[in-house]
mmCIF file of C-alpha atoms and ligand atoms in Angstrom:
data_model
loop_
_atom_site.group_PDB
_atom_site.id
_atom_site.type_symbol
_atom_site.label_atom_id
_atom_site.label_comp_id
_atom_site.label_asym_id
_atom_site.label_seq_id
_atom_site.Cartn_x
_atom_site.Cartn_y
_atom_site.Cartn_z
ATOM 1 C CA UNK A 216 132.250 246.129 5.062
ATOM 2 C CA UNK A 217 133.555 247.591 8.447
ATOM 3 C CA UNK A 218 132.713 251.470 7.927
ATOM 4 C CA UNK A 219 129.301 252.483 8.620
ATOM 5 C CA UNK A 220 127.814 254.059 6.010
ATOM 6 C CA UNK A 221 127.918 257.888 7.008
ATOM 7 C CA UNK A 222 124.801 260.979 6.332
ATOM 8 C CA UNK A 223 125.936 264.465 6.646
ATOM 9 C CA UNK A 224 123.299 266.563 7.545
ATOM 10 C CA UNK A 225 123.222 270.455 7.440
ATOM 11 C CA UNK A 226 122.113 273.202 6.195
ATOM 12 C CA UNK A 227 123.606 275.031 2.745
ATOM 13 C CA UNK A 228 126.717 276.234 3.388
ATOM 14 C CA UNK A 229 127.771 274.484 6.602
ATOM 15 C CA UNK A 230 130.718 272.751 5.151
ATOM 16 C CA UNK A 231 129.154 269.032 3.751
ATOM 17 C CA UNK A 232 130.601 268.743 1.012
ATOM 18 C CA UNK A 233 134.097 270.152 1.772
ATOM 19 C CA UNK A 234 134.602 267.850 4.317
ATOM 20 C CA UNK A 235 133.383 265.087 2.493
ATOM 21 C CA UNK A 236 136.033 265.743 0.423
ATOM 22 C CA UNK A 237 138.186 265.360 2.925
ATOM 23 C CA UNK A 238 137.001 262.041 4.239
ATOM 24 C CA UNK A 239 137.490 260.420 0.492
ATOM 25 C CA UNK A 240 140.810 261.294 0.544
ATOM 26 C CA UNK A 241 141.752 260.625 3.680
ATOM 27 C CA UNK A 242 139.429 257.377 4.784
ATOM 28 C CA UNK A 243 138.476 256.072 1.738
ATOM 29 C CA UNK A 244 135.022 257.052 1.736
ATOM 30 C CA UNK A 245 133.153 257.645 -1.684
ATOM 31 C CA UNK A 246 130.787 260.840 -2.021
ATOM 32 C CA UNK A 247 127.627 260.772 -3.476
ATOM 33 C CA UNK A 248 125.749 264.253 -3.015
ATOM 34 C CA UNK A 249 122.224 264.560 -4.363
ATOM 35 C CA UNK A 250 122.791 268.017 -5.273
ATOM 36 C CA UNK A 251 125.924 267.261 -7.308
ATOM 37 C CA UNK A 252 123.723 264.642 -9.081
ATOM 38 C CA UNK A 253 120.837 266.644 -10.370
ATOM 39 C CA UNK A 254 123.685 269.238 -11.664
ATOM 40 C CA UNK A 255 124.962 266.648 -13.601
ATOM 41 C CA UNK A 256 121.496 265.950 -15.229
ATOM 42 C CA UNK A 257 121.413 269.460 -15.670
ATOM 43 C CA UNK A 258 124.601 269.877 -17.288
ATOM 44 C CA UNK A 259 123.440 266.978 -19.401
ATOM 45 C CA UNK A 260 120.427 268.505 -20.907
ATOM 46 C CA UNK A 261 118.375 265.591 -20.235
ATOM 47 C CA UNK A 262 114.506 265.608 -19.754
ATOM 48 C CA UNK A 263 114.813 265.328 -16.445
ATOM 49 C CA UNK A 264 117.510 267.995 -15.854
ATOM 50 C CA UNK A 265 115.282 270.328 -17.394
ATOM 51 C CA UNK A 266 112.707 269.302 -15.476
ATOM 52 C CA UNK A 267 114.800 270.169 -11.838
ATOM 53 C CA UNK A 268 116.707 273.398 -13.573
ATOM 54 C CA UNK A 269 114.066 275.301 -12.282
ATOM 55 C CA UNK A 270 113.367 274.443 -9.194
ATOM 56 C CA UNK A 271 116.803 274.284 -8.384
ATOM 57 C CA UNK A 272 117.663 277.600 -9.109
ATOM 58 C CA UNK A 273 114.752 278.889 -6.866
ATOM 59 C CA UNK A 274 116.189 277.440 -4.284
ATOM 60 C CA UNK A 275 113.221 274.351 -3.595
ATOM 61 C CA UNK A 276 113.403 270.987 -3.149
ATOM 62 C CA UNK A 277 113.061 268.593 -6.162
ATOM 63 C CA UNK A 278 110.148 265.707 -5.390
ATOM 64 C CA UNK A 279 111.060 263.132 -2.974
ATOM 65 C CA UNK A 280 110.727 260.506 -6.020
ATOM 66 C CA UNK A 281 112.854 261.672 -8.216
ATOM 67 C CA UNK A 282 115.582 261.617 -5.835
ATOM 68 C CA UNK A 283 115.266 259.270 -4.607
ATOM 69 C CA UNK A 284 115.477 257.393 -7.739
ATOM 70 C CA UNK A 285 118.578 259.271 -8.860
ATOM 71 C CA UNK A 286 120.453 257.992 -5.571
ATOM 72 C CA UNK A 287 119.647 254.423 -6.314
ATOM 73 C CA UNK A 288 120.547 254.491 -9.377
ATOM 74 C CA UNK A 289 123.993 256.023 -7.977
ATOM 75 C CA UNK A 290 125.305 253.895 -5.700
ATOM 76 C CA UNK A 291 126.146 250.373 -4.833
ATOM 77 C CA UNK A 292 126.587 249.487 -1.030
ATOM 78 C CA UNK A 293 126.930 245.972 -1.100
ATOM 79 C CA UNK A 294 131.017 246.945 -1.853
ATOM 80 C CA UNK A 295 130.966 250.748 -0.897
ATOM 81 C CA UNK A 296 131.299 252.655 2.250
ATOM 82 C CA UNK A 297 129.554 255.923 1.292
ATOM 83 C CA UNK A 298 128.742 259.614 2.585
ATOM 84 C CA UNK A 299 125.298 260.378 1.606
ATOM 85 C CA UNK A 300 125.751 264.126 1.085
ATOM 86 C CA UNK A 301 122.261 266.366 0.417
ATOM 87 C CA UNK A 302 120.161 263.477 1.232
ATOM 88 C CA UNK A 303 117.925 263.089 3.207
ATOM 89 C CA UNK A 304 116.484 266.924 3.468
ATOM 90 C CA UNK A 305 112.982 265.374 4.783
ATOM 91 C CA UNK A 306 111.374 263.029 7.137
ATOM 92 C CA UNK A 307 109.981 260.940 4.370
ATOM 93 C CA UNK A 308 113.431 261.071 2.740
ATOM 94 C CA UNK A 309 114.911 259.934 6.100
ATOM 95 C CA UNK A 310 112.458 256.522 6.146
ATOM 96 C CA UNK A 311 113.447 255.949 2.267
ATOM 97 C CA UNK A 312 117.230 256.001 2.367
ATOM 98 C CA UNK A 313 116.742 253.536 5.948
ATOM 99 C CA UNK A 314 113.711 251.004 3.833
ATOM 100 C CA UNK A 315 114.846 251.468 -0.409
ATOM 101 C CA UNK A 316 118.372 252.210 0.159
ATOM 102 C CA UNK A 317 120.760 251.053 3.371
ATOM 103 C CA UNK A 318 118.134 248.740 3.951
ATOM 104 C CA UNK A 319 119.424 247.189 7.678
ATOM 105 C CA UNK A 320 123.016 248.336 6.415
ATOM 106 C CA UNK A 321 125.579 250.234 9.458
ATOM 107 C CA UNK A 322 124.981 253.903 9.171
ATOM 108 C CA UNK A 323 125.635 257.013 11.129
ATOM 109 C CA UNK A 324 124.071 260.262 10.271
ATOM 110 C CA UNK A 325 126.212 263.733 11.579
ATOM 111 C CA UNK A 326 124.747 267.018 11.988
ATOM 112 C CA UNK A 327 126.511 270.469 11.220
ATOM 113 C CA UNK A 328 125.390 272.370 13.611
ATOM 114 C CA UNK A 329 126.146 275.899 12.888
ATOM 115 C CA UNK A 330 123.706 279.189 13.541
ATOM 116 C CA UNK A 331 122.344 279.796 9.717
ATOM 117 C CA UNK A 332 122.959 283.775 9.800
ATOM 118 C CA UNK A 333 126.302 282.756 9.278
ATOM 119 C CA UNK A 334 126.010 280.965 6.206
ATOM 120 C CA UNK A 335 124.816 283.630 3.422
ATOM 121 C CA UNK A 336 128.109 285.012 3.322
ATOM 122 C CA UNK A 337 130.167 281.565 3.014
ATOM 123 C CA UNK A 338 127.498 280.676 0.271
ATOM 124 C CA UNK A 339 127.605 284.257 -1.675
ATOM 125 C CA UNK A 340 131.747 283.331 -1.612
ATOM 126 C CA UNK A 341 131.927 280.156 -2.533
ATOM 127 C CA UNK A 342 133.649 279.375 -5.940
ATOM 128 C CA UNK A 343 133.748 275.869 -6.806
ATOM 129 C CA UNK A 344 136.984 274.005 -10.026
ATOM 130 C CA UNK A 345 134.901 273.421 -13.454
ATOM 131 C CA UNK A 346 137.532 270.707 -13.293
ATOM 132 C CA UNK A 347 137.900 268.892 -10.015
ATOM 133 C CA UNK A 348 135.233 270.154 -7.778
ATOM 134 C CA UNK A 349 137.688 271.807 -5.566
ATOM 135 C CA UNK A 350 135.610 274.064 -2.925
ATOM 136 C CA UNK A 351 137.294 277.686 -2.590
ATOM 137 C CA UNK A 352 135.810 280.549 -0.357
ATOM 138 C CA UNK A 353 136.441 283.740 -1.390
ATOM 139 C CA UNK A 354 136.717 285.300 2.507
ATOM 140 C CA UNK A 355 138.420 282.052 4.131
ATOM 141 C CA UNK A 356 140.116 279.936 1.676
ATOM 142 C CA UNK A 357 140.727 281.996 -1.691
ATOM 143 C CA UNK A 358 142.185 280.517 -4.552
ATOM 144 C CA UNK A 359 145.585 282.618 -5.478
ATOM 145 C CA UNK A 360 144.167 283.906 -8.737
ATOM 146 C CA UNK A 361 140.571 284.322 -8.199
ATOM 147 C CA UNK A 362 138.877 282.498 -11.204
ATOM 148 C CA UNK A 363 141.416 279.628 -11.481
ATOM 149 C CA UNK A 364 141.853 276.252 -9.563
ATOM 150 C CA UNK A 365 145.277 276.520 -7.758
ATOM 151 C CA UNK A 366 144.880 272.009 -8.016
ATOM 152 C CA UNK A 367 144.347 271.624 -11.731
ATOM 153 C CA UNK A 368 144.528 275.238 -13.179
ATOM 154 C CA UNK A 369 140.252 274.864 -14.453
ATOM 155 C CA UNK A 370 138.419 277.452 -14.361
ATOM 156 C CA UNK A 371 136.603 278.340 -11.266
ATOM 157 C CA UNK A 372 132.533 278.913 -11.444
ATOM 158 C CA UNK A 373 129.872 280.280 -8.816
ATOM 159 C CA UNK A 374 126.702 278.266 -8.643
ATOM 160 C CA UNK A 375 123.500 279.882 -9.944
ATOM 161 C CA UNK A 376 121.931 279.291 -6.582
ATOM 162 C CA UNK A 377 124.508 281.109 -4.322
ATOM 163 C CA UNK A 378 122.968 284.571 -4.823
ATOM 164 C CA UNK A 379 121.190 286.331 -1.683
ATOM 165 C CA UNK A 380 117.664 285.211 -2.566
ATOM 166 C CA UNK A 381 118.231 282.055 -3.343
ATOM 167 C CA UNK A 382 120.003 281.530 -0.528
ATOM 168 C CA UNK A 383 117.547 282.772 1.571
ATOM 169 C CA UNK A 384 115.035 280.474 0.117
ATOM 170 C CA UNK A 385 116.897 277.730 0.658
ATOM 171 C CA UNK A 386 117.751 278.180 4.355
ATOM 172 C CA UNK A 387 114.051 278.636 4.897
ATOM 173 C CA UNK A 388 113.644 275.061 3.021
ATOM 174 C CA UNK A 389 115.957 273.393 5.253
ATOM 175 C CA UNK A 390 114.874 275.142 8.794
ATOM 176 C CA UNK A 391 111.259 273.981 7.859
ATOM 177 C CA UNK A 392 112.512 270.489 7.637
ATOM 178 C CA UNK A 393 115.271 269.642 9.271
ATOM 179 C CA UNK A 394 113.815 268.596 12.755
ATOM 180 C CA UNK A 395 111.675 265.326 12.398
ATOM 181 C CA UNK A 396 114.991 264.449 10.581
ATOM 182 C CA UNK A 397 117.267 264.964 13.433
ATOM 183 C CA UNK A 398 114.490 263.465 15.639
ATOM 184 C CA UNK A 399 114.633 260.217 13.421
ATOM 185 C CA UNK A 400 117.963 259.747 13.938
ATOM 186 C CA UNK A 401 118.201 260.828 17.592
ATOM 187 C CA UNK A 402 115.323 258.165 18.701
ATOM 188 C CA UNK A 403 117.452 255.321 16.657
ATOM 189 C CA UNK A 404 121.209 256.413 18.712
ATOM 190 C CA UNK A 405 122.307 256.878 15.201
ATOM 191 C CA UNK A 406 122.991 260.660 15.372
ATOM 192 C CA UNK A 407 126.522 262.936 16.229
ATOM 193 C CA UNK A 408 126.527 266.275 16.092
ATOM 194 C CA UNK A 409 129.576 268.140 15.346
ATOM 195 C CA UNK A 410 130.284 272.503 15.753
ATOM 196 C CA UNK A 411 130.293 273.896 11.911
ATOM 197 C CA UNK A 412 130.993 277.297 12.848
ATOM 198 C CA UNK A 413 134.611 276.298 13.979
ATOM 199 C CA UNK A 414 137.568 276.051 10.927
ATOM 200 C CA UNK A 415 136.854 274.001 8.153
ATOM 201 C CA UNK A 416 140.519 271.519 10.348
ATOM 202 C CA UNK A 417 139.102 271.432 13.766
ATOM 203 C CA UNK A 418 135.663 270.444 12.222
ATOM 204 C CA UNK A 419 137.605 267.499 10.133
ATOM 205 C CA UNK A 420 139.180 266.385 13.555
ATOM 206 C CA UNK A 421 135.877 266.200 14.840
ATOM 207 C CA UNK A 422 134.602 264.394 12.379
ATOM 208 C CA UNK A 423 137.552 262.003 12.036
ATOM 209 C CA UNK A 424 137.374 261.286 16.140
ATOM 210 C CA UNK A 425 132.912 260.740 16.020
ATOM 211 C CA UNK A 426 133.538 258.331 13.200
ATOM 212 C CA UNK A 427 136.153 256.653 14.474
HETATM 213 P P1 AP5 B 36 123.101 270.773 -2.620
HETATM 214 O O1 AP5 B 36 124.034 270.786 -3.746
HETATM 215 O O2 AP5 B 36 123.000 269.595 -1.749
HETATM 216 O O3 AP5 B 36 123.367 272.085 -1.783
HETATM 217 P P2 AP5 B 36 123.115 272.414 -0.243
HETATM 218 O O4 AP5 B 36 122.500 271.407 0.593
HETATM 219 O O5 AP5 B 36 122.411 273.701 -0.333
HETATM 220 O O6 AP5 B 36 124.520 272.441 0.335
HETATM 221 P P3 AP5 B 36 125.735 273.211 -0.211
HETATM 222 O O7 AP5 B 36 126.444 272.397 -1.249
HETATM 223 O O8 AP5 B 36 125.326 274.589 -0.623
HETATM 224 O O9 AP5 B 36 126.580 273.385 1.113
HETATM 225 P P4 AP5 B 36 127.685 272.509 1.831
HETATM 226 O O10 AP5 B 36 127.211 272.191 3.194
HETATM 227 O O11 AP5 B 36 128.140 271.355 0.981
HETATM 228 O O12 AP5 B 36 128.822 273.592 1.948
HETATM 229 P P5 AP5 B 36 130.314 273.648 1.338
HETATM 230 O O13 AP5 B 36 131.163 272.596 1.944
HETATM 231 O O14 AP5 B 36 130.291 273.765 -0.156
HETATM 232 O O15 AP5 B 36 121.588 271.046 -3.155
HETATM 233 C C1 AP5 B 36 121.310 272.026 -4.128
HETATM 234 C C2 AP5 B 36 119.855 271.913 -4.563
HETATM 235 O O16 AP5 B 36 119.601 270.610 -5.140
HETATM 236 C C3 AP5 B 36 118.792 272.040 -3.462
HETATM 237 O O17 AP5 B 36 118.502 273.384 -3.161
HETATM 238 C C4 AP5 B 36 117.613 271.284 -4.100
HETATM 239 O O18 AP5 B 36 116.956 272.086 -5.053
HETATM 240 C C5 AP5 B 36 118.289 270.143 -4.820
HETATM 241 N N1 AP5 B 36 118.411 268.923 -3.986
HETATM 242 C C6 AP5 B 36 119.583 268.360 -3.552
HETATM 243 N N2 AP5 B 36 119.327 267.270 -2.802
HETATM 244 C C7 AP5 B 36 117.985 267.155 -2.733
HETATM 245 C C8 AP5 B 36 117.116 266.262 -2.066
HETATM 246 N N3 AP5 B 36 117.589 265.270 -1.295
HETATM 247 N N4 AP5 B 36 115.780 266.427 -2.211
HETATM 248 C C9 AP5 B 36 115.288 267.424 -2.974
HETATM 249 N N5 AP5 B 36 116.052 268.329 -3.608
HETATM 250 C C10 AP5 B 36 117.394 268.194 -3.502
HETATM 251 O O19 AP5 B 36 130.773 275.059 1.957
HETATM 252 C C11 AP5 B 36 130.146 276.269 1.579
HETATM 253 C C12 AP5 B 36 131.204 277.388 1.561
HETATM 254 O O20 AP5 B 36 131.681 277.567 2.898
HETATM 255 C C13 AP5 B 36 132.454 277.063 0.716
HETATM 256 O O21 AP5 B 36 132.885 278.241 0.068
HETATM 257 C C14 AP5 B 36 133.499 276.568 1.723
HETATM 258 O O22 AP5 B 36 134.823 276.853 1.323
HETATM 259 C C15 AP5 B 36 133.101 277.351 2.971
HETATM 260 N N6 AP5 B 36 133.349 276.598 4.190
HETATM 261 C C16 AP5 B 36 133.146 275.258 4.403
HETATM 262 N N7 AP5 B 36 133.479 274.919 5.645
HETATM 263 C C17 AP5 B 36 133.900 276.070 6.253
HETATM 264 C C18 AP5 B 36 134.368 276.372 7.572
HETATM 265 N N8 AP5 B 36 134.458 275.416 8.512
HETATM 266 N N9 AP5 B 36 134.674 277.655 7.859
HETATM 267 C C19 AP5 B 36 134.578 278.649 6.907
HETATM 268 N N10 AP5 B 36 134.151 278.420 5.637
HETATM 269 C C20 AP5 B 36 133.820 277.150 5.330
#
């Protein structure tokens, strides 16, 4: 395996998951985003999407545990290089994914820096493909009809949680715990931080030259 094993950190909205996107296509990276996980379990109807539904559309955190145990059960790094999208949110995440998950394995975590007043109104106007998870914005990268994919013609949806209060909650969530988590990574050389307020290009050059 020569690619370190890569953790986006950030807060809603400041651009994880479309430019992980972006590094699967172009460097062969796979995603795995906790977030995109428990909507699957949602979706599913299982006992333990039920379980999350709510919390989820409140804009809290689901327990540590069951995360944690969702993300195992997810990946495979013994052949994969991956991006660990949405996880972890917490200090006690952080010191999981290093002892239950990479386990001594290469990894670099990146921070999206970005001031968090501008992120309600990328959240409100984000519109995400039904089909194949294509990110659209609806102030800086609409789709040219507004509730279809302009990739695979699907049907485009808004999540549940991008309304202003939710958001809200949410960015309070991740200012009350991102810190110790940036710390973590600082004292261990294994953090880069990168400008999310620039274009969603000039933040994939960024990232392209820090995990080079
Ligand atoms: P999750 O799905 O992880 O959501 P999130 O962290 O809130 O992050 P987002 O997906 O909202 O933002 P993003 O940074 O990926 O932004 P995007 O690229 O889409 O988590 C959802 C919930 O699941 C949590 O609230 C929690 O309940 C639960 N959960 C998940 N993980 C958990 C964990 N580890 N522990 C406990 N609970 C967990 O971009 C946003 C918008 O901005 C888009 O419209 C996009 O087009 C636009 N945009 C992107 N980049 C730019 C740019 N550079 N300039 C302008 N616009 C841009």
């Amino acid at each position: 395996m020569t690619k370190p094993q890569l953790i986006l950190l950030g807060a809603p909205g400041s651009g994880k998951g479309t430019q992980a996107a972006r590094l699967v296509s172009e460097l062969g990276y796979q995603h795995i985003s906790t977030g995109d996980l428990l909507r699957k379990e949602i979706k599913s109807g299982s006992e333990l999407g039920q379980r999350v539904q709510g919390i989820m559309n409140t804009g809290g955190l689901v327990d540590d545990d069951t995360v944690l145990e969702l993300l195992k059960s997810n990946c495979d790094l013994e052949s994969t290089a991956y991006i660990f999208d949405g996880f972890p949110r917490n200090f006690d995440q952080a010191k999981a994914l290093d002892s239950s998950v990479l386990k001594g394995v290469e990894s670099r975590a990146i921070y999206f820096e970005i001031d968090l007043n501008m992120l309600a109104a990328r959240l409100v106007n984000r519109r995400t493909c039904t089909g194949c998870g294509e990110i659209y914005n609806l102030l800086s990268k609409a789709p040219q009809l507004s509730d279809k994919c302009d990739k695979c013609g699907a049907d485009l949806m808004q999540r549940k949680d991008d309304n202003e209060e939710t958001v809200k909650t949410r960015l309070g969530v991740f200012k009350e715990a991102i810190e110790p988590v940036l710390a973590h990574y600082k004292a261990e050389d294994r953090l880069g931080v990168i400008d999310a307020s620039a274009g969603a290009d000039e933040v994939f050059d960024k990232l392209k030259e820090i995990t080079r």
